[in-house]
PDB file of C-alpha atoms in Angstrom:
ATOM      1  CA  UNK A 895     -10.806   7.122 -15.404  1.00 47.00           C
ATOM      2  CA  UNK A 896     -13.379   4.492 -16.535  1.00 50.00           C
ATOM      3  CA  UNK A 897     -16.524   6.124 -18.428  1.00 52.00           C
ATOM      4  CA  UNK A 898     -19.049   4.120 -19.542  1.00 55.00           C
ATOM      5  CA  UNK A 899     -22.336   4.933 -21.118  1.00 54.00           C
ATOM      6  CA  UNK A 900     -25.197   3.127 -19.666  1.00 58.00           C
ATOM      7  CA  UNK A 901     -28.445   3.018 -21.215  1.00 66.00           C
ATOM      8  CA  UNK A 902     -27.738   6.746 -23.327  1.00 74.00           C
ATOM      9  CA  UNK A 903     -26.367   8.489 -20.646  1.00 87.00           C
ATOM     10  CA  UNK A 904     -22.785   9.104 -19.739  1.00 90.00           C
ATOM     11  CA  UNK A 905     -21.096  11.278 -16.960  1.00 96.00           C
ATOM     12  CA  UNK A 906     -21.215  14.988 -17.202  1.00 97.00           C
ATOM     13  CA  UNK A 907     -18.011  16.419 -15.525  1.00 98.00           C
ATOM     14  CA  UNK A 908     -17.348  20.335 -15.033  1.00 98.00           C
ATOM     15  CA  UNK A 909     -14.279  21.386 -16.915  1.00 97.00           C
ATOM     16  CA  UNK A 910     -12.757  22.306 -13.534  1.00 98.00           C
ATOM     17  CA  UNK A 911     -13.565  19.103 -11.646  1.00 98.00           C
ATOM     18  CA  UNK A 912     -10.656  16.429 -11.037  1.00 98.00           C
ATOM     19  CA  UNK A 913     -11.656  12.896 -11.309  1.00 98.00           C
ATOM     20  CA  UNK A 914      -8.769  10.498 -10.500  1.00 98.00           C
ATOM     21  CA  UNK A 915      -7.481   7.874 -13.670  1.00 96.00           C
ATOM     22  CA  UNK A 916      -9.029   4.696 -11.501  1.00 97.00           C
ATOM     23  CA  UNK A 917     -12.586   6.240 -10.360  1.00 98.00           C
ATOM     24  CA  UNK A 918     -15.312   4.488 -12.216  1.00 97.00           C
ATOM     25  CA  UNK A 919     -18.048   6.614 -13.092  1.00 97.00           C
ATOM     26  CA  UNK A 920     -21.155   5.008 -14.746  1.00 94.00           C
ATOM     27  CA  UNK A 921     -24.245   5.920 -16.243  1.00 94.00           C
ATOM     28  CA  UNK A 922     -26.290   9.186 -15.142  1.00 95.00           C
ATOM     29  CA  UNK A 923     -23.246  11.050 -12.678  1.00 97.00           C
ATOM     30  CA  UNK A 924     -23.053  14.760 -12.752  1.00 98.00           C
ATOM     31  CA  UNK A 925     -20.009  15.944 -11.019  1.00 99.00           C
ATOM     32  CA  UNK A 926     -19.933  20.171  -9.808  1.00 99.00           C
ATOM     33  CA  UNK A 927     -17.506  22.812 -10.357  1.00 99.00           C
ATOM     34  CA  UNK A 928     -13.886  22.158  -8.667  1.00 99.00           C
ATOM     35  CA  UNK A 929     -15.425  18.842  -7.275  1.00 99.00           C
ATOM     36  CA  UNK A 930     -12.842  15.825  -6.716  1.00 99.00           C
ATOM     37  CA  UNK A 931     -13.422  11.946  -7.132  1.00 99.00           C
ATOM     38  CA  UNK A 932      -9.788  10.249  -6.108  1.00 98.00           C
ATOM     39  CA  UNK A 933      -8.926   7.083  -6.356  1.00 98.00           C
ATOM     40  CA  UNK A 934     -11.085   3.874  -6.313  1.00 98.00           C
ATOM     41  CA  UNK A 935     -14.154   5.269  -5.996  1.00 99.00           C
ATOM     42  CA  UNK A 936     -17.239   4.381  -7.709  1.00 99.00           C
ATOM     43  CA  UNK A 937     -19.957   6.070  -8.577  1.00 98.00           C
ATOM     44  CA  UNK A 938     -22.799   3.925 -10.580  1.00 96.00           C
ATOM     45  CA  UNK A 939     -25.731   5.532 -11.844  1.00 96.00           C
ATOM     46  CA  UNK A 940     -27.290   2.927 -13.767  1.00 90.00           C
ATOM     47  CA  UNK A 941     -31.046   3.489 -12.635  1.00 90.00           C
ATOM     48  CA  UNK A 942     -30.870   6.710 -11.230  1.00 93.00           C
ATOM     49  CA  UNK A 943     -29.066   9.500 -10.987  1.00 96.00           C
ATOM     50  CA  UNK A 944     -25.890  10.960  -8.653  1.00 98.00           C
ATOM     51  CA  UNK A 945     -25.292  14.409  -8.227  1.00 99.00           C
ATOM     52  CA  UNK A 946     -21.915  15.490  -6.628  1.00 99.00           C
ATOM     53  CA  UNK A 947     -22.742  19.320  -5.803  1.00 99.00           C
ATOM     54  CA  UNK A 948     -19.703  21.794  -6.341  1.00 99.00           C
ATOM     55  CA  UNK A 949     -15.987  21.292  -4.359  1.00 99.00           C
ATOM     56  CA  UNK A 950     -17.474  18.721  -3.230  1.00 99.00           C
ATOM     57  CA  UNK A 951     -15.006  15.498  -2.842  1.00 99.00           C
ATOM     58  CA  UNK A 952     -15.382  11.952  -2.675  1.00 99.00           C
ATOM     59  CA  UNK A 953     -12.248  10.414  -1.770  1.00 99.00           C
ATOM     60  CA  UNK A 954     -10.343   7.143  -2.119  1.00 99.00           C
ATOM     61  CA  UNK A 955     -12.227   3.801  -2.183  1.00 99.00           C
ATOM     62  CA  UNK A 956     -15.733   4.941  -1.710  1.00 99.00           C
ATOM     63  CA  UNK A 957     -18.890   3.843  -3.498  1.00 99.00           C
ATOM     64  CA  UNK A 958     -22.083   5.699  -4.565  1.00 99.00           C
ATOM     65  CA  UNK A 959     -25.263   3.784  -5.423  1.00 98.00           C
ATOM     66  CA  UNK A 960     -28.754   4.286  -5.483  1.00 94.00           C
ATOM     67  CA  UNK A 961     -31.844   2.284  -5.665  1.00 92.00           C
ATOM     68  CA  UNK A 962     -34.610   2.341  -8.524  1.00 87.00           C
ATOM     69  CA  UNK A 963     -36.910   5.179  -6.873  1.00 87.00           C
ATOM     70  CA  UNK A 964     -34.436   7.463  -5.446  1.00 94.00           C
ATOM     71  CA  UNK A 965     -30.779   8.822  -6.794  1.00 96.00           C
ATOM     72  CA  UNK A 966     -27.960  10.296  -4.906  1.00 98.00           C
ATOM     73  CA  UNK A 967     -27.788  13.876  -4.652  1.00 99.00           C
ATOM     74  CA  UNK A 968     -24.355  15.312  -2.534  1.00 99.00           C
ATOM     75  CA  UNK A 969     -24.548  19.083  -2.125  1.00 99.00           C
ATOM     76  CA  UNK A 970     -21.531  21.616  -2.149  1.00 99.00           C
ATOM     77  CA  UNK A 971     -18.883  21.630   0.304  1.00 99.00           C
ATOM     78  CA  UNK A 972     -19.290  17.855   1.293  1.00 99.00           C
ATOM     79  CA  UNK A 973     -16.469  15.665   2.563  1.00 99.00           C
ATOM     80  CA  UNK A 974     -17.193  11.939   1.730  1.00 99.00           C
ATOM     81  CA  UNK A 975     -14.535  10.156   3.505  1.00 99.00           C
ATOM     82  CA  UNK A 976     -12.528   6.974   2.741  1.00 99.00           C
ATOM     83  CA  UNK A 977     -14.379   4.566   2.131  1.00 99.00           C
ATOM     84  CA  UNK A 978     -17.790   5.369   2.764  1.00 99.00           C
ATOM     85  CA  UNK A 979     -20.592   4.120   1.230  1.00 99.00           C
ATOM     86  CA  UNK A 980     -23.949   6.345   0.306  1.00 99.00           C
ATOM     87  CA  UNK A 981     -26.722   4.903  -0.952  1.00 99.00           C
ATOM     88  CA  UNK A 982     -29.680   6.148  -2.444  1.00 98.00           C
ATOM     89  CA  UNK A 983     -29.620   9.053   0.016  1.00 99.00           C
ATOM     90  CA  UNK A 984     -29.182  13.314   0.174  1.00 99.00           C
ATOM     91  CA  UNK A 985     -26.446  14.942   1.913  1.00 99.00           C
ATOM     92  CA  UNK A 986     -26.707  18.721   2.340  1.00 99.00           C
ATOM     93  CA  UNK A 987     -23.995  21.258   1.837  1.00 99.00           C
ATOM     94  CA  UNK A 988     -21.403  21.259   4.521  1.00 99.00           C
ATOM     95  CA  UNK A 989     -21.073  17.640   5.317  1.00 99.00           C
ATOM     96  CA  UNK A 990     -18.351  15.705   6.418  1.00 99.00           C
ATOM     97  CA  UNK A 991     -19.620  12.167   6.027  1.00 99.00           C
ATOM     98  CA  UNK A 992     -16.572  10.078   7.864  1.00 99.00           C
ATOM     99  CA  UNK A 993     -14.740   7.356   6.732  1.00 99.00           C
ATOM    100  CA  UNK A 994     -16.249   3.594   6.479  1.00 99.00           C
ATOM    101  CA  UNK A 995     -19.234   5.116   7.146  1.00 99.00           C
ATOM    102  CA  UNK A 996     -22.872   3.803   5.380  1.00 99.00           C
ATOM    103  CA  UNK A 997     -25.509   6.012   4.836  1.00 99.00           C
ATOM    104  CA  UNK A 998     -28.868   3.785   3.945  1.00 99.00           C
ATOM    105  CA  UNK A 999     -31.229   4.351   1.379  1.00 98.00           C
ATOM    106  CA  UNK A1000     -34.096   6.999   1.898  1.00 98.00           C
ATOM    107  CA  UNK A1001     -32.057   9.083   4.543  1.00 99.00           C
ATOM    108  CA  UNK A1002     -31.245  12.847   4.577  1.00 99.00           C
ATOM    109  CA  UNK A1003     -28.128  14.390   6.459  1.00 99.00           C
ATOM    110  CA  UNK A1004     -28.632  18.200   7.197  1.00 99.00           C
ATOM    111  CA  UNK A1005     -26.239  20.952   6.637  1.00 99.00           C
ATOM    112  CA  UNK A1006     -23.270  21.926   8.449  1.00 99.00           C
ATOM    113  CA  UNK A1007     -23.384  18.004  10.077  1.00 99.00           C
ATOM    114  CA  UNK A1008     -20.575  15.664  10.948  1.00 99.00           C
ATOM    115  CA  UNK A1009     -21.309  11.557  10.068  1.00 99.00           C
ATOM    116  CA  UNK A1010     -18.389   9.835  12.358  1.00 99.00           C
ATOM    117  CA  UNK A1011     -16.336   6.950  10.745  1.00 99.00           C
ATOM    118  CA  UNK A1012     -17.404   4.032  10.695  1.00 99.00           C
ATOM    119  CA  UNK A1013     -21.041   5.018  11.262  1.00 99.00           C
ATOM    120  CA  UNK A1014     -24.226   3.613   9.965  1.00 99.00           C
ATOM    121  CA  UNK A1015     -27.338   5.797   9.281  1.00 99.00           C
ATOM    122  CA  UNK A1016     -29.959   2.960   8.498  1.00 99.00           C
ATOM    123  CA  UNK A1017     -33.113   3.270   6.381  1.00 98.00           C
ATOM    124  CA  UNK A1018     -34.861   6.606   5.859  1.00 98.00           C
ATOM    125  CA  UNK A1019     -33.214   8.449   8.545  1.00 99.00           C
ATOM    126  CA  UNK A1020     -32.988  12.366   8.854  1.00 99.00           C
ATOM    127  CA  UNK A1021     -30.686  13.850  10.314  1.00 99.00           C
ATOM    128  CA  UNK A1022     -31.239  17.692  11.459  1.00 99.00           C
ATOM    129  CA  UNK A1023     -28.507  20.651  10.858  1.00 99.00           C
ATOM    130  CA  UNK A1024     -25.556  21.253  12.419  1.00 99.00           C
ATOM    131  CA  UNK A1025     -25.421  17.553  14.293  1.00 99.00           C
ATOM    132  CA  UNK A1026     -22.670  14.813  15.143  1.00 99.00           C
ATOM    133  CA  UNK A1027     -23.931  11.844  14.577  1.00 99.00           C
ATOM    134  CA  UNK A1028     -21.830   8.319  15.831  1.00 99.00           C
ATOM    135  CA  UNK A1029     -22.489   4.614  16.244  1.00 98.00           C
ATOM    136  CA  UNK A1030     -24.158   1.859  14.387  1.00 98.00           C
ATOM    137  CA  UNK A1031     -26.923   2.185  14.714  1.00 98.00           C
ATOM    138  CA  UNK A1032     -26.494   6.032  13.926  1.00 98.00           C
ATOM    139  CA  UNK A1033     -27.560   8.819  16.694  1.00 98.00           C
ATOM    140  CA  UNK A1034     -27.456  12.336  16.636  1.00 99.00           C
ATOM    141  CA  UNK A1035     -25.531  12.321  20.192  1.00 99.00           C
ATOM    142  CA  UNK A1036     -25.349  16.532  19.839  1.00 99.00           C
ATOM    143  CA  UNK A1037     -25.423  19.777  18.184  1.00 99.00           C
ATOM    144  CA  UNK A1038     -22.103  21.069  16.461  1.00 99.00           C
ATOM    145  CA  UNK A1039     -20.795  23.886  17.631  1.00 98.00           C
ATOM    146  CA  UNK A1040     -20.674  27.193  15.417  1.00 98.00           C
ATOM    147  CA  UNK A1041     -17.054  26.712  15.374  1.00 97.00           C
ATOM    148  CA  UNK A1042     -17.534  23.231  14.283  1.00 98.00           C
ATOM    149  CA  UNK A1043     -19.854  24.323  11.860  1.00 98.00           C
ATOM    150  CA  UNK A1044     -17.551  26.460   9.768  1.00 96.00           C
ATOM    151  CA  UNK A1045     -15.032  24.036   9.975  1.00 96.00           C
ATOM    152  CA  UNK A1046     -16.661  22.133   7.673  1.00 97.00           C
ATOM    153  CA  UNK A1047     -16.528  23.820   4.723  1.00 97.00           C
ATOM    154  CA  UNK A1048     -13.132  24.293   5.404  1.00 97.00           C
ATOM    155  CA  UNK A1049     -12.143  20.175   4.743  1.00 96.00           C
ATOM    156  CA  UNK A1050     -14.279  20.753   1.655  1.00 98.00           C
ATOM    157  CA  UNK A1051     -11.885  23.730   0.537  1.00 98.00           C
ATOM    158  CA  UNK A1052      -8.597  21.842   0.925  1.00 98.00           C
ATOM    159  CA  UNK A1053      -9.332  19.244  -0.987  1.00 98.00           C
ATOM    160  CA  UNK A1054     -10.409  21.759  -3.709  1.00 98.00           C
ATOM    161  CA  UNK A1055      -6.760  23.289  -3.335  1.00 98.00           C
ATOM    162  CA  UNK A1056      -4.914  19.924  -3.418  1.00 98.00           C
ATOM    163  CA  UNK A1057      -7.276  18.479  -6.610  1.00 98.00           C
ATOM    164  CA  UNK A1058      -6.201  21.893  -8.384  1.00 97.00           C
ATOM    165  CA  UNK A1059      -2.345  20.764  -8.036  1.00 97.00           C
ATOM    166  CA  UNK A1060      -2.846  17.881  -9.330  1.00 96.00           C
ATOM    167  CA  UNK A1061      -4.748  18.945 -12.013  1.00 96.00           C
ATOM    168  CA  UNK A1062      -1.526  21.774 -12.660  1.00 94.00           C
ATOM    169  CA  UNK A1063       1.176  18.702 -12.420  1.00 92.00           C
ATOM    170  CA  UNK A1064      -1.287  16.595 -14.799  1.00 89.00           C
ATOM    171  CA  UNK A1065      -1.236  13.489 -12.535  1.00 86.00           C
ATOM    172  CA  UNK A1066      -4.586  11.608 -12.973  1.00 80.00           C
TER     173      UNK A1066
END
């Protein structure tokens, strides 16, 4: 794991959290209790700040920014997939935001929602609760089910399980 300070302030990690050996975190990140940040992502926080919200994970290969007026804040129980990128944006607790997806600065996604891969949520969108939301351009195409719903923090628990073995076997 890279940490660099940038401009006084450095990451602030829970004790619990696992943050993979080839994540770069930079600048202004706070990462939650039993959150996870695998491999290849980045998170820079050189203007603003990020927030990852507890067992919360970003997984492999995906990139957090944010713009001079607005951080990125991730709430609890999120899934950011593969690749994604989120910038300058809020996700809500209970997200799964899907992989190669881009969320655009300014926008909002709303509890308990699914973000399908490989979607793009342009510019200052908001996105209600408990929606599915496809295509590039972005649209809410329905409501989730409450099946669906609960599903979601589900993802968000088994990544918490698998980040605690590797933290027990020690590989980073």
């Amino acid at each position: 794991m890279d940490r660099k300070d940038f401009l006084d302030e450095s990451p602030i990690v829970h004790s619990s959290a696992f943050i993979a050996k080839s994540a770069d975190m930079i600048g202004a990140v706070t990462i939650g209790e039993e959150a996870s940040i695998w491999y290849g992502a980045v998170l820079r926080a050189d203007i603003q700040e990020i927030v990852i919200g507890p067992r919360s994970n970003v997984q492999d290969g995906s990139i957090i920014h944010l713009e001079r007026e607005q951080g990125t804040h991730v709430g609890q129980y999120v899934t950011v997939g593969h690749k994604a990128i989120l910038h300058a944006c809020k996700i809500d607790d209970e997200v799964l935001v899907g992989m190669g997806s881009i969320i655009m600065d300014g926008s909002r996604v709303g509890a308990r929602s699914i973000i399908g891969a490989g979607a793009l949520v342009t510019m200052d969108t908001q996105i209600p609760p408990g929606s599915l939301v496809l295509g590039s351009p972005a649209k809410v195409v329905r409501a989730l089910s409450n099946d669906e719903q609960k599903s979601l923090k589900k993802w968000a628990e088994n990544y918490v399980q698998l980040s605690r073995k590797y933290l027990q076997k020690k590989i980073l």
